[in-house]
Coordinates of C-alpha atoms in Angstrom, one line a residue:
X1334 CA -46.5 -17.3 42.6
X1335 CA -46.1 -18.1 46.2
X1336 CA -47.4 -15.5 48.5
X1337 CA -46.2 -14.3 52.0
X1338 CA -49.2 -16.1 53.4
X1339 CA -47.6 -19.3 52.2
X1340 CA -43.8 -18.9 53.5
X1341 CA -43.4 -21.0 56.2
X1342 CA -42.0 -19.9 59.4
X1343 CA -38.8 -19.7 59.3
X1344 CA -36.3 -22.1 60.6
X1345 CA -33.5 -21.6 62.8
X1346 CA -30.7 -21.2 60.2
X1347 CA -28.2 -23.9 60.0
X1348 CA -24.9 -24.0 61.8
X1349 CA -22.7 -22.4 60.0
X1350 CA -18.1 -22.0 60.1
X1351 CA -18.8 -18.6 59.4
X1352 CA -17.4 -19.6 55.8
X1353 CA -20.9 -18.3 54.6
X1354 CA -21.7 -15.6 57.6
X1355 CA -21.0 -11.8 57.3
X1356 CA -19.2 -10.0 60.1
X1357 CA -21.7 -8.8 62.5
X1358 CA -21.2 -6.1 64.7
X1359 CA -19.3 -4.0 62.3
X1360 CA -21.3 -1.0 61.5
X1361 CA -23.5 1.5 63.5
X1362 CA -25.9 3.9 62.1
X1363 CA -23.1 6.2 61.1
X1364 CA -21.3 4.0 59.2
X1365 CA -24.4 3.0 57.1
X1366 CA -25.4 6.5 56.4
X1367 CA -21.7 7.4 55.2
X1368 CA -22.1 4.4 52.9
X1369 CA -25.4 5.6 51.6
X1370 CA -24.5 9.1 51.4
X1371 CA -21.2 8.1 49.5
X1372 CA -23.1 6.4 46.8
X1373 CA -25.4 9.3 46.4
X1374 CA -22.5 11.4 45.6
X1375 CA -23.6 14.8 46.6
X1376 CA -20.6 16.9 45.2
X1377 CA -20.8 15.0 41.7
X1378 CA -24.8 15.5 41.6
X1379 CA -24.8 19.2 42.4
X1380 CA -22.0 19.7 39.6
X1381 CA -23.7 17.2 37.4
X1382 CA -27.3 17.0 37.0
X1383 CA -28.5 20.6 39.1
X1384 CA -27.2 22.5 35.9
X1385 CA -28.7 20.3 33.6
X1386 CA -32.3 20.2 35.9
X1387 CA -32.4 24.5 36.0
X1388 CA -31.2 24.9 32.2
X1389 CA -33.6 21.8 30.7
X1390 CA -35.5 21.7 33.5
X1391 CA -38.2 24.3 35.8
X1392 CA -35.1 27.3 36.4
X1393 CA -34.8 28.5 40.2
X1394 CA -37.8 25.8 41.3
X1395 CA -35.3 23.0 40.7
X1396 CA -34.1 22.7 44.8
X1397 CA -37.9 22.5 44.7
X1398 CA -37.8 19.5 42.4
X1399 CA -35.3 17.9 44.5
X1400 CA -37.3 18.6 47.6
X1401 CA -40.4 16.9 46.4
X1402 CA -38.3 13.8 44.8
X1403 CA -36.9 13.6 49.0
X1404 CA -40.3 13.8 50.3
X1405 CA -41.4 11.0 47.7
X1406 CA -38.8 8.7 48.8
X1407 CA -38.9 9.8 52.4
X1408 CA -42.8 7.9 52.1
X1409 CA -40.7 5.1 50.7
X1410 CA -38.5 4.6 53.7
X1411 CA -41.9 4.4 56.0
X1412 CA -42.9 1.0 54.6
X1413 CA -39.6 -0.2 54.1
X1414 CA -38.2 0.9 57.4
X1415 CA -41.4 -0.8 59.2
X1416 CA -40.4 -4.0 57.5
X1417 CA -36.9 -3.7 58.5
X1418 CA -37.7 -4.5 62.1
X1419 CA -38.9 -8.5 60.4
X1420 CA -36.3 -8.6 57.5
X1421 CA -32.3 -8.6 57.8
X1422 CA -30.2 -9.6 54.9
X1423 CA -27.3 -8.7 52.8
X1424 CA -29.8 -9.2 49.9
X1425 CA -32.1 -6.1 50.9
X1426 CA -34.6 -5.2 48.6
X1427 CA -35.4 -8.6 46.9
X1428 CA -35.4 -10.5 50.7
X1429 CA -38.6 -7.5 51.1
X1430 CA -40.1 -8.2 47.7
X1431 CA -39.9 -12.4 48.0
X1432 CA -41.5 -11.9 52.0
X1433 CA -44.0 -9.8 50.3
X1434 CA -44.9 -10.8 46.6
X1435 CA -43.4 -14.3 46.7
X1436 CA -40.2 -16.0 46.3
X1437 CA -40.3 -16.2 42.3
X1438 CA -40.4 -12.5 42.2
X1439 CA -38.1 -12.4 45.0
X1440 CA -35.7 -14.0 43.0
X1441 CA -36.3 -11.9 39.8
X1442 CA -35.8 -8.6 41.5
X1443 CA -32.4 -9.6 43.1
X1444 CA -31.7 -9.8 38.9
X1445 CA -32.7 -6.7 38.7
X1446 CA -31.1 -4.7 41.2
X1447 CA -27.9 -6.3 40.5
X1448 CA -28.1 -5.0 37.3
X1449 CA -29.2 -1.5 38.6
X1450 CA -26.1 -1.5 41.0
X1451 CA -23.6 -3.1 38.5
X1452 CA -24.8 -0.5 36.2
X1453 CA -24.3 2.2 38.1
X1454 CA -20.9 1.2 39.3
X1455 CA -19.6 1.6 36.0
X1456 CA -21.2 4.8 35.3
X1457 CA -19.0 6.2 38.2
X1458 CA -15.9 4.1 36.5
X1459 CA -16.3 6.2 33.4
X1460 CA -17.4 9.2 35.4
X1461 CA -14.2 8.9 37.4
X1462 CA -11.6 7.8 34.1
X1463 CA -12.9 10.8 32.2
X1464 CA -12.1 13.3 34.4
X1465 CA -8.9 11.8 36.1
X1466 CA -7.9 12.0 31.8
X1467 CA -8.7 15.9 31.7
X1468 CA -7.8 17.0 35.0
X1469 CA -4.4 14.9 35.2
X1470 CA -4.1 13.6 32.4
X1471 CA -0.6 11.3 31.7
X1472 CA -2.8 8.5 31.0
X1473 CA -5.7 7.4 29.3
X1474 CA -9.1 7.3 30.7
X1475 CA -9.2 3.9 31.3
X1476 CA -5.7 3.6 32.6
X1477 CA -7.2 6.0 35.2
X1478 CA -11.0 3.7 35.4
X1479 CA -8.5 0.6 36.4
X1480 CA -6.2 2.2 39.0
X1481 CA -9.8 3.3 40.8
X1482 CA -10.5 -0.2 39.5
X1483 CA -7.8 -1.5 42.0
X1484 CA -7.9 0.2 45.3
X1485 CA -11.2 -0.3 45.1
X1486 CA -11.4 -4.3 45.1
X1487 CA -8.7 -4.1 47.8
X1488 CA -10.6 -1.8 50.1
X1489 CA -13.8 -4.0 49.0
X1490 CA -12.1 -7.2 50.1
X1491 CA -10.8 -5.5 53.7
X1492 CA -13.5 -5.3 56.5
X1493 CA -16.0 -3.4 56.1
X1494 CA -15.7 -1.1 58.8
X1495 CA -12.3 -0.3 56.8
X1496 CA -14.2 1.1 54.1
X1497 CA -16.4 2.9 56.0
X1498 CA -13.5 5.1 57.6
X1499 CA -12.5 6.0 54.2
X1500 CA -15.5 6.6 53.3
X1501 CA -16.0 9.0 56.5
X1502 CA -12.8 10.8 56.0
X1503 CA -13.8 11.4 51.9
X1504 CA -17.3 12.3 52.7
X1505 CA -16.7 14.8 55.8
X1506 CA -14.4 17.0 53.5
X1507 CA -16.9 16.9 50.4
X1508 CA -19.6 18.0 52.9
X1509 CA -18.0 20.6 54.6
X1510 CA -17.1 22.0 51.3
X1511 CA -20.5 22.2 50.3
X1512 CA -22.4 23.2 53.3
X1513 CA -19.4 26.1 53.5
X1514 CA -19.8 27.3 49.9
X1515 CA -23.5 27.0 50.4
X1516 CA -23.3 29.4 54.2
X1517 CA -21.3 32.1 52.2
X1518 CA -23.5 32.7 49.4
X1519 CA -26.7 32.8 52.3
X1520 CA -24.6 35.3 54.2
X1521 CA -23.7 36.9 51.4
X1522 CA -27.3 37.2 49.9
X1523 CA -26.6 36.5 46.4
X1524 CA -27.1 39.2 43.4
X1525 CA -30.8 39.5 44.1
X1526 CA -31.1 38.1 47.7
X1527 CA -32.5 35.1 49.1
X1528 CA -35.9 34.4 47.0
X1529 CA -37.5 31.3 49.3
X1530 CA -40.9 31.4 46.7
X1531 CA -38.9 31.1 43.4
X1532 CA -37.5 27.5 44.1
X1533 CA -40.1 26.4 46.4
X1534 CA -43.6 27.3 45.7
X1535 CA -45.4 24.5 44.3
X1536 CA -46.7 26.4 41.2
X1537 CA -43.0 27.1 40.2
X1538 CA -42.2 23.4 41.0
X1539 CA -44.6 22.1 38.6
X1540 CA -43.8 25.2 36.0
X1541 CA -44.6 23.3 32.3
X1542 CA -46.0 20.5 33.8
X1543 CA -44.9 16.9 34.4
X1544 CA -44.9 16.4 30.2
X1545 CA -42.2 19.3 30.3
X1546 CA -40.0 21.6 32.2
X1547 CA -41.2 20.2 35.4
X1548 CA -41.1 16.8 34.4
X1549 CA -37.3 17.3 33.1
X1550 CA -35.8 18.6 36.5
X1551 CA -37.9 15.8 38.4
X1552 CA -36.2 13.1 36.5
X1553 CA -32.7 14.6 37.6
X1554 CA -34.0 14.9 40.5
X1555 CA -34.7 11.1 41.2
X1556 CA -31.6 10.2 39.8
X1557 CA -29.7 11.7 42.1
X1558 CA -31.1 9.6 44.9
X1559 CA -29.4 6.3 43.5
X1560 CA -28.0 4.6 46.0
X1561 CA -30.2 5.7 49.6
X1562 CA -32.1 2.3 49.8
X1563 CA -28.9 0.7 50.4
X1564 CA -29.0 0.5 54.7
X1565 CA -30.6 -2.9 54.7
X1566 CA -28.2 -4.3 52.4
X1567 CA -25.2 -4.0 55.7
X1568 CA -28.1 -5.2 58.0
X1569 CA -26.3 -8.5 58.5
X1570 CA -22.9 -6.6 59.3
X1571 CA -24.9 -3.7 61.3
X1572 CA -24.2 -3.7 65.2
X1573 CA -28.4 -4.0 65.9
X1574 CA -30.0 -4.1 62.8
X1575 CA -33.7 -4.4 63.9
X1576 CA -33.0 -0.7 65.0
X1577 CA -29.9 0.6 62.8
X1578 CA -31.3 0.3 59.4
X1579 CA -34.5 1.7 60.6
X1580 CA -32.7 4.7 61.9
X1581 CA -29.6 4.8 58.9
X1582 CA -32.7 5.1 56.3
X1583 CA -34.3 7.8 58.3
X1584 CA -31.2 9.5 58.7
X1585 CA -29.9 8.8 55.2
X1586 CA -33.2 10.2 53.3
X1587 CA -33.5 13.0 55.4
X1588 CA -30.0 13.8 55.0
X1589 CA -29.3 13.7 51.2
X1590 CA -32.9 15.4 50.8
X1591 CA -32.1 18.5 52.7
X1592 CA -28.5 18.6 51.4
X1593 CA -29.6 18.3 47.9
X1594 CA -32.5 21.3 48.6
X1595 CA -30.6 23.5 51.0
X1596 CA -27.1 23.1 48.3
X1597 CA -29.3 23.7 45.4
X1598 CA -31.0 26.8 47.2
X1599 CA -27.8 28.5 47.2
X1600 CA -26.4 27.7 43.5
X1601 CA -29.5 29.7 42.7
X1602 CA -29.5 32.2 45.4
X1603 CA -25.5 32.7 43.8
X1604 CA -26.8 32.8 40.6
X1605 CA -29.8 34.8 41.2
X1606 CA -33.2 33.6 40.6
X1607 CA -34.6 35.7 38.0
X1608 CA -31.2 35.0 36.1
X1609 CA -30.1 31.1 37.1
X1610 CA -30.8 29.7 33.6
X1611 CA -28.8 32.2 31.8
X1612 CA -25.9 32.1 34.0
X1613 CA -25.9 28.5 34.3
X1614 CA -25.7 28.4 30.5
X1615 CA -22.9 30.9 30.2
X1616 CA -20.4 29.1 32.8
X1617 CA -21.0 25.7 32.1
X1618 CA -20.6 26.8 28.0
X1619 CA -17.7 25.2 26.0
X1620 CA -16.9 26.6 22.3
X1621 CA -20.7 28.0 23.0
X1622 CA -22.5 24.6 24.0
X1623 CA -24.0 24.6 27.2
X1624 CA -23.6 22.2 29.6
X1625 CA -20.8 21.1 28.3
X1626 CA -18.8 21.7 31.5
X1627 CA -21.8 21.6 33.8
X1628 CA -19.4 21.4 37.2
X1629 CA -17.8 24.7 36.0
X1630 CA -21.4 26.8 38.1
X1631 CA -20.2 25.4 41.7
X1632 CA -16.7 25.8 41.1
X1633 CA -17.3 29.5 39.9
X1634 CA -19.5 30.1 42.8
X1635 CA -17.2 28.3 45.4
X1636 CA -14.3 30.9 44.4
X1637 CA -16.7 33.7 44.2
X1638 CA -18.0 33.5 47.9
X1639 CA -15.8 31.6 49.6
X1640 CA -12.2 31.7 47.0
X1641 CA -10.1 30.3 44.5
X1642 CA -9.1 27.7 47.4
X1643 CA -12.1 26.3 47.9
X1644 CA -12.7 25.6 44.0
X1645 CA -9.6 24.3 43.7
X1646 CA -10.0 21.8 46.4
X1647 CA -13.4 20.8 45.2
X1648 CA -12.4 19.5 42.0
X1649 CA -10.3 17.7 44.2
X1650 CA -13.1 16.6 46.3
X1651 CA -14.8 15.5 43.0
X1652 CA -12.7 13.2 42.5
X1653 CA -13.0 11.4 45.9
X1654 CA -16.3 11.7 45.8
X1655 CA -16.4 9.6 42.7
X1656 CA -14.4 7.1 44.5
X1657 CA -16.6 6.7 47.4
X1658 CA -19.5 6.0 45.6
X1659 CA -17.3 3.6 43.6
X1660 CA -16.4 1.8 47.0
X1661 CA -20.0 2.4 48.0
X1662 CA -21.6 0.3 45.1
X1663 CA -18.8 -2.4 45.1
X1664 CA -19.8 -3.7 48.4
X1665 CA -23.7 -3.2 47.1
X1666 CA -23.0 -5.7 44.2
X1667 CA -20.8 -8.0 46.3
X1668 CA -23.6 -8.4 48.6
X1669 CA -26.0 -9.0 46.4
X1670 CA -24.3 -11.6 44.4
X1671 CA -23.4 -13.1 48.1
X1672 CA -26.9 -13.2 49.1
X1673 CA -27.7 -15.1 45.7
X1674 CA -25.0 -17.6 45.8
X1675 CA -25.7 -18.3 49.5
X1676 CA -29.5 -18.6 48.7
X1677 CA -28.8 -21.7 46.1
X1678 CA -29.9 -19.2 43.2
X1679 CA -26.6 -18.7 41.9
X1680 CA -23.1 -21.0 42.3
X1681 CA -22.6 -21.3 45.8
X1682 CA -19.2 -20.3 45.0
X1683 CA -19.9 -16.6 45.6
X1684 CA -21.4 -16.8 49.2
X1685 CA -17.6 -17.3 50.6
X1686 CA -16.4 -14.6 53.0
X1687 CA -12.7 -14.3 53.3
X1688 CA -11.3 -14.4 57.1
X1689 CA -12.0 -10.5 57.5
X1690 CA -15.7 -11.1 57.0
X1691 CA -15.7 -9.7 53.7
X1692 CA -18.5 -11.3 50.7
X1693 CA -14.8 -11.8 48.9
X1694 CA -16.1 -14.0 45.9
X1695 CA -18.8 -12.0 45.5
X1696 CA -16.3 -8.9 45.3
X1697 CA -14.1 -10.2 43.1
X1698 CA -16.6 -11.2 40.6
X1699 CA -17.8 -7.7 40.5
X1700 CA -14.3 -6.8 39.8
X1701 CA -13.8 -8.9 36.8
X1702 CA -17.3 -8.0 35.6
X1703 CA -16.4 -4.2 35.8
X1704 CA -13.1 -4.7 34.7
X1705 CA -14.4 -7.1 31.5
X1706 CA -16.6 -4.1 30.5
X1707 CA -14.3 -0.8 30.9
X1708 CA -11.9 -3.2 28.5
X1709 CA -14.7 -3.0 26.3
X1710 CA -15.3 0.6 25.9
X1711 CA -11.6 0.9 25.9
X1712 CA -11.2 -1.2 22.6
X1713 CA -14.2 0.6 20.9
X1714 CA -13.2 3.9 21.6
X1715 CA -16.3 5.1 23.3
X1716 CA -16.6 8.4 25.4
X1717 CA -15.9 7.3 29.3
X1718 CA -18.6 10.1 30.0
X1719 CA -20.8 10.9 27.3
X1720 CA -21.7 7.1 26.6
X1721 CA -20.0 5.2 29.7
X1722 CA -21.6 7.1 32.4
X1723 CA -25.2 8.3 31.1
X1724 CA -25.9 5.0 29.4
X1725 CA -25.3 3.3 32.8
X1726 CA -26.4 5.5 34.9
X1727 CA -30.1 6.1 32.9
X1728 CA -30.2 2.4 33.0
X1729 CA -29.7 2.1 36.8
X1730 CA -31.8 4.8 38.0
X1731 CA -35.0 3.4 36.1
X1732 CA -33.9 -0.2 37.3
X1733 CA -34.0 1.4 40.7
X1734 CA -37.6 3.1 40.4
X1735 CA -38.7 -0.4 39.7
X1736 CA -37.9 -2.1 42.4
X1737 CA -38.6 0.4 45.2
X1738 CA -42.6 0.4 43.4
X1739 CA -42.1 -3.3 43.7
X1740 CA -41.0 -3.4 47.6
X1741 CA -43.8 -0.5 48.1
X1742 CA -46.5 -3.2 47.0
X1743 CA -44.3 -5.7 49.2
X1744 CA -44.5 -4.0 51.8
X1745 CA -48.5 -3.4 51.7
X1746 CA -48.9 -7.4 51.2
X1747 CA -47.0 -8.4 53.9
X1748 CA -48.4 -6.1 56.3
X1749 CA -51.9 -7.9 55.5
X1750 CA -50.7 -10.8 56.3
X1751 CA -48.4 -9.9 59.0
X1752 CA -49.5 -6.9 60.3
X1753 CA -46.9 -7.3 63.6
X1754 CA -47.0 -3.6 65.5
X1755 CA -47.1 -1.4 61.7
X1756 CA -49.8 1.0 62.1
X1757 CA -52.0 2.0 59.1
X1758 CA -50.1 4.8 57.8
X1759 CA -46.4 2.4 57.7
X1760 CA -48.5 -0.4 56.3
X1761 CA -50.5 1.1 53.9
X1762 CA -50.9 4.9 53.7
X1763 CA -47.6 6.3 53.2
X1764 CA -46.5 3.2 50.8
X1765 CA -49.8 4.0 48.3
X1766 CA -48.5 7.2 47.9
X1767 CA -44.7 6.3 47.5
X1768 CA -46.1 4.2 44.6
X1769 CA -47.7 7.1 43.0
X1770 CA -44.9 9.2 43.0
X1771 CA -42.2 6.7 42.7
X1772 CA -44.7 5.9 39.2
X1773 CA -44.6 9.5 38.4
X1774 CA -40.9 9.5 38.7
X1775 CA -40.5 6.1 36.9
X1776 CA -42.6 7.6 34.3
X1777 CA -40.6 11.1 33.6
X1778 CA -37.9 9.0 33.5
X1779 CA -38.6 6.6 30.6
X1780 CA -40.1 9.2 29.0
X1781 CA -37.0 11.7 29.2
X1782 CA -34.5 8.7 28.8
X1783 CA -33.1 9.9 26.0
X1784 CA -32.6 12.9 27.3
X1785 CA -30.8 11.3 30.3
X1786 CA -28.6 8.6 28.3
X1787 CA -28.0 11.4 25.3
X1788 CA -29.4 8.1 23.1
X1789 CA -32.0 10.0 21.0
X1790 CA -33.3 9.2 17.9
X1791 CA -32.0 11.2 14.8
X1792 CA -33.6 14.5 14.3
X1793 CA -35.3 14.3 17.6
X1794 CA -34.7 17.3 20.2
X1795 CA -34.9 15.7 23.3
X1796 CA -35.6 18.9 25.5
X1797 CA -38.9 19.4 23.6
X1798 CA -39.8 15.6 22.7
X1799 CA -40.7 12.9 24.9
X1800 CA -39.8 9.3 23.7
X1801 CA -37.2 10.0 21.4
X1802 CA -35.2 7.4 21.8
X1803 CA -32.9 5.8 19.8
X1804 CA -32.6 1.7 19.5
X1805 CA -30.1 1.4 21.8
X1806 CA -31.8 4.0 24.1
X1807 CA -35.2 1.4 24.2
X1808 CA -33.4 -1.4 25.1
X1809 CA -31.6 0.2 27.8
X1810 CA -35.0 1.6 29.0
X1811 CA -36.4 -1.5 28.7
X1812 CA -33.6 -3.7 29.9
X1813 CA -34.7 -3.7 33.5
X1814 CA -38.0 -5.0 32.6
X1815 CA -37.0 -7.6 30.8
X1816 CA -34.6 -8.9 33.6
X1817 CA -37.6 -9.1 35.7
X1818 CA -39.3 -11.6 33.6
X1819 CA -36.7 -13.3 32.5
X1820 CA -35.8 -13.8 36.2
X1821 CA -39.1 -14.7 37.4
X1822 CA -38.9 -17.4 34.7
X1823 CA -35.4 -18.6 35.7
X1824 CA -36.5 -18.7 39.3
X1825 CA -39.8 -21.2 38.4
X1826 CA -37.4 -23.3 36.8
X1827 CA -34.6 -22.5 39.6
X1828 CA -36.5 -22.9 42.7
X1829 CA -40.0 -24.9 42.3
X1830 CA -40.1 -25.4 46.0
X1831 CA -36.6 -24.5 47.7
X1832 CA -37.5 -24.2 51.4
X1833 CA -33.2 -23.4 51.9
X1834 CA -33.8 -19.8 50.0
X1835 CA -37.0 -19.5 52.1
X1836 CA -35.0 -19.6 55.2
X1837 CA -31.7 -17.5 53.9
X1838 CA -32.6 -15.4 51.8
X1839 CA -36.2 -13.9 52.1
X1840 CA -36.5 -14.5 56.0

């Protein structure tokens, strides 16, 4: 494996038409930090997996669980925000793993975030189908997946700074809704007032342990912060990015972190602590199965405190928010596969831009890939949301965990090497304990996958057994591993000695 003491220095890049060059200049730290945001969804992870983490999970300490999962990624962002300042490109995480652990592994991460961002793209496909079918309805699911399908590869294939004032607009209106539903239940106090210890004292945290109840809400937890890592992938497009991604992953992390705790906070504070698992059960019940209509506990509380306005427009909001975080991971995907085919590791096909200074190939062949798939679950008559959207998105979150342990190591070799003005804390200290908990997480999650994916093994309750998984749910669990070998064998093979990919792609 070649190491980072090996790479050579790296050359000026070649002259380029700008055929092969993002748009610089386009986005500051706020237009990162709506992207990342966007694709962390808030509105469709407090509707979606909170319920599940307080019913399955450790009750009112769940905001805690989300808290700790922040703080665990927030060590995360050290590291990689230190090696921001020596690393730009559209290929993000893999350009810090090849600079750090070598360019074969380089090369097999980029496999294995595409699939992680591909994965969860349709996730949010089905997500979004399923519900435009119930709450509309008029047309099938997919009918609804491929008109989201549409917008978004024209949006995509526009500048990106056009997609980020979408994205702002969207995002603005889903926050405020929160943030005001969240203020009127703390003004209000809630049925038994505002119990601070209940959700946030670490011995209600880790209530049942890692192996259990604990465990459970820490895996939704994790999964919720899909999508944060993302600022380094518009570093190329970003208007200084040896300073803005540094600053949009700050700002993103501590963002979605206290937005997930202080949101969470109040759902139970509405709910009441001593009583948040039973009422969470009884409103998101259908024909007596809980969960069933998990989104049903925010809506209820939004027209409780605030009114029947506010619930009404937040199914709304829902919706967008699915579409942002469609928009979000489209460009994600198109710049990986851009970084790729302009690294010689794929066809050099996809590293065209179109005259906006949009990765355009690379868009487009996320669009047929997505579109190839939804067609898929179409013709077999699978559930858009039961099987479309936790299958994917239990396969992208654990492809995720991955890689981030995989930059944290990165980031602590290249620092030895290269040690540049990182102290011992950014270098070392705070990425050692990123890959503890970020193992912890990875860990909770394999182990709960089939609770996650709903792919258990027959007979199995998954809220009691760990592991039960059924075929399908171990080779998606397993799936991301397997991509990393198989892609650190394709790039021996692919790039023996490839001093071009040096230069583009992991400089």
């Amino acid at each position: 494996m070649t190491t980072a003491r090996a790479l050579p220095a790296s050359p000026a890049p070649a002259a380029d038409d700008g055929s092969h060059s993002l748009r610089a200049g386009r986005l500051g730290v706020i237009g990162i930090v709506f992207f990342v945001i966007a694709a962390a969804a808030p509105l469709a992870g407090m509707t979606g997996a909170l319920p599940a983490a307080i019913v399955l999970g450790n009750g009112a300490a769940a905001p805690g669980a989300y808290l700790l999962a922040g703080l665990t990624l927030l060590l995360f962002s050290v590291g990689y925000a230190a090696m921001s300042h020596q690393v730009t490109n559209s290929g993000a995480f893999f350009a810090y793993i090849g600079r750090g652990l070598g360019l074969h592994m380089g090369v097999a991460s980029a496999f294995t975030s595409l699939l992680a961002y591909l994965a969860i793209h349709l996730s949010l496909f089905g997500f979004f189908g399923g519900l435009m079918a119930e709450q509309v309805g008029v047309m099938p699911w997919w009918a609804w997946a491929f008109v989201a399908w549409a917008a978004v590869t024209w949006l995509s294939l526009r500048s990106v700074d056009v997609g980020a004032g979408v994205l702002g607009v969207l995002l603005s209106l889903e926050l405020l809704s929160l943030v005001t539903t969240s203020v009127a239940i703390f003004v209000h106090g809630g049925p038994e007032g505002t119990n601070f210890l209940a959700s946030f004292s670490p011995s209600n945290i880790l209530a049942g342990g890692l192996a259990g109840s604990a465990g459970i809400a820490l895996a939704f937890a994790f999964a919720s912060f899909v999508g944060f890592e993302a600022t380094a992938i518009y570093g190329e497009e970003s208007v200084d990015p040896k300073r803005t991604v540094p600053v949009a992953t700050y700002c993103a992390v501590l963002l979605i972190t206290l937005l997930f705790a202080f949101t969470a906070f109040a759902i139970v504070t509405g709910l009441g602590a001593g009583k948040a698992v039973d009422k969470v059960v009884e409103l998101s019940s259908v024909n007596g199965t809980p969960l069933t209509n998990p989104a049903n506990v925010l809506f209820t509380l939004a027209s409780q405190y605030v009114g029947d306005w506010l619930s009404a427009l937040m199914k709304s909001l829902l919706l967008s928010s699915l579409f942002a975080g469609l928009l979000a991971f489209q460009n994600s995907a198109a710049r990986y596969l851009f970084a790729l085919g302009r690294g010689g590791t794929l066809p050099a096909a996809l590293s065209q831009v179109n005259d906006r200074g949009a990765p355009s190939a690379g868009s487009i062949t996320t669009s047929v890939i997505t579109a190839g798939v939804i067609v898929l679950f179409a013709i077999a008559g699978l559930d858009p949301v039961l099987n479309m959207f936790f299958w994917f998105s239990g396969l992208a979150v654990v492809a995720i965990l991955l890689i981030e342990i995989l930059v944290c190591c990165s980031v602590i070799a290249w620092f030895r090497v290269v040690p540049g003005e990182a102290n011992m804390f950014q270098s070392l200290i705070a990425p050692l304990l990123a890959i503890v908990g970020l193992a912890v997480g990875l860990y909770l999650l394999l182990s709960r996958f089939g609770l996650l994916t709903g792919a258990v093994a027959e007979g199995v309750d998954p809220t009691t057994t760990a592991w039960g998984m059924s075929g399908l749910g171990w080779f998606m669990a397993l799936l991301p591993f397997g991509t990393l070998v198989l892609g650190h064998l394709f790039a021996q093979v692919r790039h023996k000695d490839s001093a071009e990919l040096i230069r583009d792609v992991i400089s």
